[in-house]
Amino acid sequence: MTGVGFGFILFGRATIKTKILWTLILFLSIVLEQVAEPVLIKGSFLIYVKSNQDDLEEINDMLIRHKGTLNMYSDTITVGNIELTEEETIRLKELKRNVDAYMIIKSTTDIYYGLFGFFDLRHGVWYSINGKDPETALKCRSLTDKWYY
């Protein structure tokens, strides 16, 4: 849509001055978007981690105490070598709802929190158990302390 509108300006009857002005506006908009997007994304994840810090720390502490892996989708928990008590299971489900994650996955090296984004995009944050980059196919960026996105 923007391209069509720009095409009308560029190939229409507008003066050269107007064409140059709108080309500059378009170029500056693209540069602004490219510069601002990473900052806004990182800021959004930082706000999420800080605003849910207590619950996230409780989940991390609970899962780190147990060796093995865990996958949690909705209210279904699939464990691999982890034995959670009934109280821990109930509390984990409650905390998952509190932090508004659609899934939590614990491996031996990190814990992933799947989050919903705008237009149903799914992104998430990783907590590194050992302080190293999460072992994922995606390139993760450092957020804060042991947190990555």
PDB file of C-alpha atoms in Angstrom:
ATOM      1  CA  MET A   1       0.000   0.000   0.000  1.00  0.00           C
ATOM      2  CA  THR A   2       2.790   2.378   0.903  1.00  0.00           C
ATOM      3  CA  GLY A   3       4.588   1.478  -2.320  1.00  0.00           C
ATOM      4  CA  VAL A   4       1.499   2.261  -4.403  1.00  0.00           C
ATOM      5  CA  GLY A   5       1.072   5.623  -2.687  1.00  0.00           C
ATOM      6  CA  PHE A   6       4.748   6.415  -3.148  1.00  0.00           C
ATOM      7  CA  GLY A   7       4.460   5.364  -6.818  1.00  0.00           C
ATOM      8  CA  PHE A   8       1.623   7.867  -7.342  1.00  0.00           C
ATOM      9  CA  ILE A   9       3.764  10.612  -5.843  1.00  0.00           C
ATOM     10  CA  LEU A  10       6.914   9.606  -7.723  1.00  0.00           C
ATOM     11  CA  PHE A  11       5.309   9.094 -11.137  1.00  0.00           C
ATOM     12  CA  GLY A  12       2.400  11.496 -10.754  1.00  0.00           C
ATOM     13  CA  ARG A  13       2.141  15.167 -11.554  1.00  0.00           C
ATOM     14  CA  ALA A  14       3.821  16.347  -8.347  1.00  0.00           C
ATOM     15  CA  THR A  15       6.665  18.823  -8.588  1.00  0.00           C
ATOM     16  CA  ILE A  16      10.271  17.682  -8.337  1.00  0.00           C
ATOM     17  CA  LYS A  17      10.483  19.368  -4.930  1.00  0.00           C
ATOM     18  CA  THR A  18       7.498  17.319  -3.659  1.00  0.00           C
ATOM     19  CA  LYS A  19       8.944  14.094  -5.065  1.00  0.00           C
ATOM     20  CA  ILE A  20      12.301  14.719  -3.372  1.00  0.00           C
ATOM     21  CA  LEU A  21      10.557  15.616  -0.093  1.00  0.00           C
ATOM     22  CA  TRP A  22       8.476  12.415  -0.062  1.00  0.00           C
ATOM     23  CA  THR A  23      11.491  10.313  -1.051  1.00  0.00           C
ATOM     24  CA  LEU A  24      13.391  11.780   1.904  1.00  0.00           C
ATOM     25  CA  ILE A  25      10.443  11.150   4.236  1.00  0.00           C
ATOM     26  CA  LEU A  26      10.219   7.526   3.072  1.00  0.00           C
ATOM     27  CA  PHE A  27      13.978   6.992   3.414  1.00  0.00           C
ATOM     28  CA  LEU A  28      14.068   8.519   6.913  1.00  0.00           C
ATOM     29  CA  SER A  29      11.073   6.386   7.968  1.00  0.00           C
ATOM     30  CA  ILE A  30      12.867   3.225   6.887  1.00  0.00           C
ATOM     31  CA  VAL A  31      16.038   4.232   8.739  1.00  0.00           C
ATOM     32  CA  LEU A  32      14.061   5.144  11.867  1.00  0.00           C
ATOM     33  CA  GLU A  33      12.223   1.808  11.820  1.00  0.00           C
ATOM     34  CA  GLN A  34      15.477  -0.144  11.405  1.00  0.00           C
ATOM     35  CA  VAL A  35      17.143   1.731  14.281  1.00  0.00           C
ATOM     36  CA  ALA A  36      14.173   1.724  16.666  1.00  0.00           C
ATOM     37  CA  GLU A  37      12.905  -1.849  16.202  1.00  0.00           C
ATOM     38  CA  PRO A  38      15.702  -3.702  18.047  1.00  0.00           C
ATOM     39  CA  VAL A  39      15.597  -1.207  20.906  1.00  0.00           C
ATOM     40  CA  LEU A  40      11.824  -1.528  21.263  1.00  0.00           C
ATOM     41  CA  ILE A  41      11.917  -5.339  21.115  1.00  0.00           C
ATOM     42  CA  LYS A  42      14.633  -5.571  23.758  1.00  0.00           C
ATOM     43  CA  GLY A  43      12.805  -3.008  25.900  1.00  0.00           C
ATOM     44  CA  SER A  44       9.595  -5.021  25.663  1.00  0.00           C
ATOM     45  CA  PHE A  45      11.299  -8.220  26.831  1.00  0.00           C
ATOM     46  CA  LEU A  46      13.083  -6.327  29.635  1.00  0.00           C
ATOM     47  CA  ILE A  47       9.745  -4.971  30.848  1.00  0.00           C
ATOM     48  CA  TYR A  48       8.302  -8.502  30.764  1.00  0.00           C
ATOM     49  CA  VAL A  49      11.180  -9.999  32.780  1.00  0.00           C
ATOM     50  CA  LYS A  50      11.204  -7.161  35.331  1.00  0.00           C
ATOM     51  CA  SER A  51       7.427  -7.104  35.808  1.00  0.00           C
ATOM     52  CA  ASN A  52       7.280 -10.895  36.303  1.00  0.00           C
ATOM     53  CA  GLN A  53      10.603 -11.232  38.103  1.00  0.00           C
ATOM     54  CA  ASP A  54       9.348 -12.837  41.321  1.00  0.00           C
ATOM     55  CA  ASP A  55       7.226 -15.465  39.556  1.00  0.00           C
ATOM     56  CA  LEU A  56       9.923 -16.201  36.975  1.00  0.00           C
ATOM     57  CA  GLU A  57      12.532 -16.632  39.724  1.00  0.00           C
ATOM     58  CA  GLU A  58      10.224 -19.010  41.588  1.00  0.00           C
ATOM     59  CA  ILE A  59       9.684 -21.105  38.435  1.00  0.00           C
ATOM     60  CA  ASN A  60      13.414 -21.117  37.660  1.00  0.00           C
ATOM     61  CA  ASP A  61      14.331 -22.126  41.224  1.00  0.00           C
ATOM     62  CA  MET A  62      11.736 -24.900  41.235  1.00  0.00           C
ATOM     63  CA  LEU A  63      12.865 -26.321  37.898  1.00  0.00           C
ATOM     64  CA  ILE A  64      16.602 -25.970  38.528  1.00  0.00           C
ATOM     65  CA  ARG A  65      16.259 -28.008  41.751  1.00  0.00           C
ATOM     66  CA  HIS A  66      15.166 -30.940  39.592  1.00  0.00           C
ATOM     67  CA  LYS A  67      17.553 -32.555  37.104  1.00  0.00           C
ATOM     68  CA  GLY A  68      16.097 -33.555  33.757  1.00  0.00           C
ATOM     69  CA  THR A  69      13.768 -31.983  31.225  1.00  0.00           C
ATOM     70  CA  LEU A  70      10.211 -30.678  31.255  1.00  0.00           C
ATOM     71  CA  ASN A  71       7.722 -29.502  28.623  1.00  0.00           C
ATOM     72  CA  MET A  72       4.641 -27.608  29.718  1.00  0.00           C
ATOM     73  CA  TYR A  73       1.923 -26.654  27.241  1.00  0.00           C
ATOM     74  CA  SER A  74      -1.431 -25.351  28.457  1.00  0.00           C
ATOM     75  CA  ASP A  75      -1.923 -27.330  31.673  1.00  0.00           C
ATOM     76  CA  THR A  76      -0.186 -30.451  30.372  1.00  0.00           C
ATOM     77  CA  ILE A  77       3.224 -31.228  31.816  1.00  0.00           C
ATOM     78  CA  THR A  78       5.487 -33.801  30.167  1.00  0.00           C
ATOM     79  CA  VAL A  79       8.500 -34.618  32.293  1.00  0.00           C
ATOM     80  CA  GLY A  80      11.724 -36.393  31.513  1.00  0.00           C
ATOM     81  CA  ASN A  81      13.407 -37.659  34.678  1.00  0.00           C
ATOM     82  CA  ILE A  82      11.802 -34.949  36.831  1.00  0.00           C
ATOM     83  CA  GLU A  83       9.588 -35.911  39.720  1.00  0.00           C
ATOM     84  CA  LEU A  84       7.409 -32.997  40.748  1.00  0.00           C
ATOM     85  CA  THR A  85       5.251 -33.222  43.818  1.00  0.00           C
ATOM     86  CA  GLU A  86       1.530 -32.536  43.514  1.00  0.00           C
ATOM     87  CA  GLU A  87       2.044 -29.169  45.255  1.00  0.00           C
ATOM     88  CA  GLU A  88       4.866 -28.242  42.864  1.00  0.00           C
ATOM     89  CA  THR A  89       2.728 -29.202  39.865  1.00  0.00           C
ATOM     90  CA  ILE A  90      -0.185 -27.056  41.058  1.00  0.00           C
ATOM     91  CA  ARG A  91       2.114 -24.147  41.866  1.00  0.00           C
ATOM     92  CA  LEU A  92       3.911 -24.426  38.503  1.00  0.00           C
ATOM     93  CA  LYS A  93       0.605 -24.272  36.614  1.00  0.00           C
ATOM     94  CA  GLU A  94      -0.440 -21.234  38.659  1.00  0.00           C
ATOM     95  CA  LEU A  95       2.870 -19.461  38.047  1.00  0.00           C
ATOM     96  CA  LYS A  96       2.709 -20.236  34.318  1.00  0.00           C
ATOM     97  CA  ARG A  97      -0.666 -18.485  34.163  1.00  0.00           C
ATOM     98  CA  ASN A  98       0.724 -15.555  36.197  1.00  0.00           C
ATOM     99  CA  VAL A  99       3.617 -14.986  33.786  1.00  0.00           C
ATOM    100  CA  ASP A 100       1.280 -15.408  30.780  1.00  0.00           C
ATOM    101  CA  ALA A 101       3.493 -17.938  28.972  1.00  0.00           C
ATOM    102  CA  TYR A 102       1.821 -20.334  26.557  1.00  0.00           C
ATOM    103  CA  MET A 103       4.599 -22.858  27.172  1.00  0.00           C
ATOM    104  CA  ILE A 104       7.604 -23.503  29.382  1.00  0.00           C
ATOM    105  CA  ILE A 105      10.373 -25.844  28.299  1.00  0.00           C
ATOM    106  CA  LYS A 106      13.248 -26.827  30.574  1.00  0.00           C
ATOM    107  CA  SER A 107      16.325 -28.519  29.172  1.00  0.00           C
ATOM    108  CA  THR A 108      19.502 -29.358  31.017  1.00  0.00           C
ATOM    109  CA  THR A 109      20.996 -25.957  30.129  1.00  0.00           C
ATOM    110  CA  ASP A 110      18.146 -23.449  29.912  1.00  0.00           C
ATOM    111  CA  ILE A 111      14.479 -22.679  30.488  1.00  0.00           C
ATOM    112  CA  TYR A 112      12.365 -21.257  27.658  1.00  0.00           C
ATOM    113  CA  TYR A 113       9.207 -19.197  28.192  1.00  0.00           C
ATOM    114  CA  GLY A 114       7.047 -19.016  25.069  1.00  0.00           C
ATOM    115  CA  LEU A 115       5.168 -15.723  24.821  1.00  0.00           C
ATOM    116  CA  PHE A 116       2.491 -14.378  22.515  1.00  0.00           C
ATOM    117  CA  GLY A 117       3.157 -11.220  20.576  1.00  0.00           C
ATOM    118  CA  PHE A 118       1.264  -8.833  18.367  1.00  0.00           C
ATOM    119  CA  PHE A 119      -0.748 -10.507  15.573  1.00  0.00           C
ATOM    120  CA  ASP A 120      -0.325 -13.845  17.358  1.00  0.00           C
ATOM    121  CA  LEU A 121       3.445 -13.897  16.796  1.00  0.00           C
ATOM    122  CA  ARG A 122       5.207 -16.244  19.143  1.00  0.00           C
ATOM    123  CA  HIS A 123       8.473 -15.207  20.661  1.00  0.00           C
ATOM    124  CA  GLY A 124       9.992 -15.928  23.986  1.00  0.00           C
ATOM    125  CA  VAL A 125      12.753 -15.491  26.504  1.00  0.00           C
ATOM    126  CA  TRP A 126      15.360 -17.974  27.682  1.00  0.00           C
ATOM    127  CA  TYR A 127      16.847 -18.256  31.141  1.00  0.00           C
ATOM    128  CA  SER A 128      20.317 -19.777  31.011  1.00  0.00           C
ATOM    129  CA  ILE A 129      20.895 -22.182  33.882  1.00  0.00           C
ATOM    130  CA  ASN A 130      24.662 -22.224  33.365  1.00  0.00           C
ATOM    131  CA  GLY A 131      25.052 -18.577  32.271  1.00  0.00           C
ATOM    132  CA  LYS A 132      26.007 -19.466  28.666  1.00  0.00           C
ATOM    133  CA  ASP A 133      24.081 -18.706  25.475  1.00  0.00           C
ATOM    134  CA  PRO A 134      20.987 -20.932  25.262  1.00  0.00           C
ATOM    135  CA  GLU A 135      21.372 -24.064  23.155  1.00  0.00           C
ATOM    136  CA  THR A 136      18.870 -23.241  20.450  1.00  0.00           C
ATOM    137  CA  ALA A 137      18.854 -23.091  16.672  1.00  0.00           C
ATOM    138  CA  LEU A 138      18.023 -19.395  16.928  1.00  0.00           C
ATOM    139  CA  LYS A 139      20.633 -16.733  17.536  1.00  0.00           C
ATOM    140  CA  CYS A 140      19.834 -15.364  20.974  1.00  0.00           C
ATOM    141  CA  ARG A 141      20.677 -11.892  22.178  1.00  0.00           C
ATOM    142  CA  SER A 142      21.586 -11.102  25.747  1.00  0.00           C
ATOM    143  CA  LEU A 143      18.835  -9.391  27.707  1.00  0.00           C
ATOM    144  CA  THR A 144      20.070  -9.104  31.275  1.00  0.00           C
ATOM    145  CA  ASP A 145      22.021 -11.334  33.666  1.00  0.00           C
ATOM    146  CA  LYS A 146      21.165 -14.887  32.526  1.00  0.00           C
ATOM    147  CA  TRP A 147      18.199 -13.843  30.374  1.00  0.00           C
ATOM    148  CA  TYR A 148      18.201 -13.991  26.572  1.00  0.00           C
ATOM    149  CA  TYR A 149      15.679 -13.270  23.790  1.00  0.00           C
TER     150      TYR A 149
END
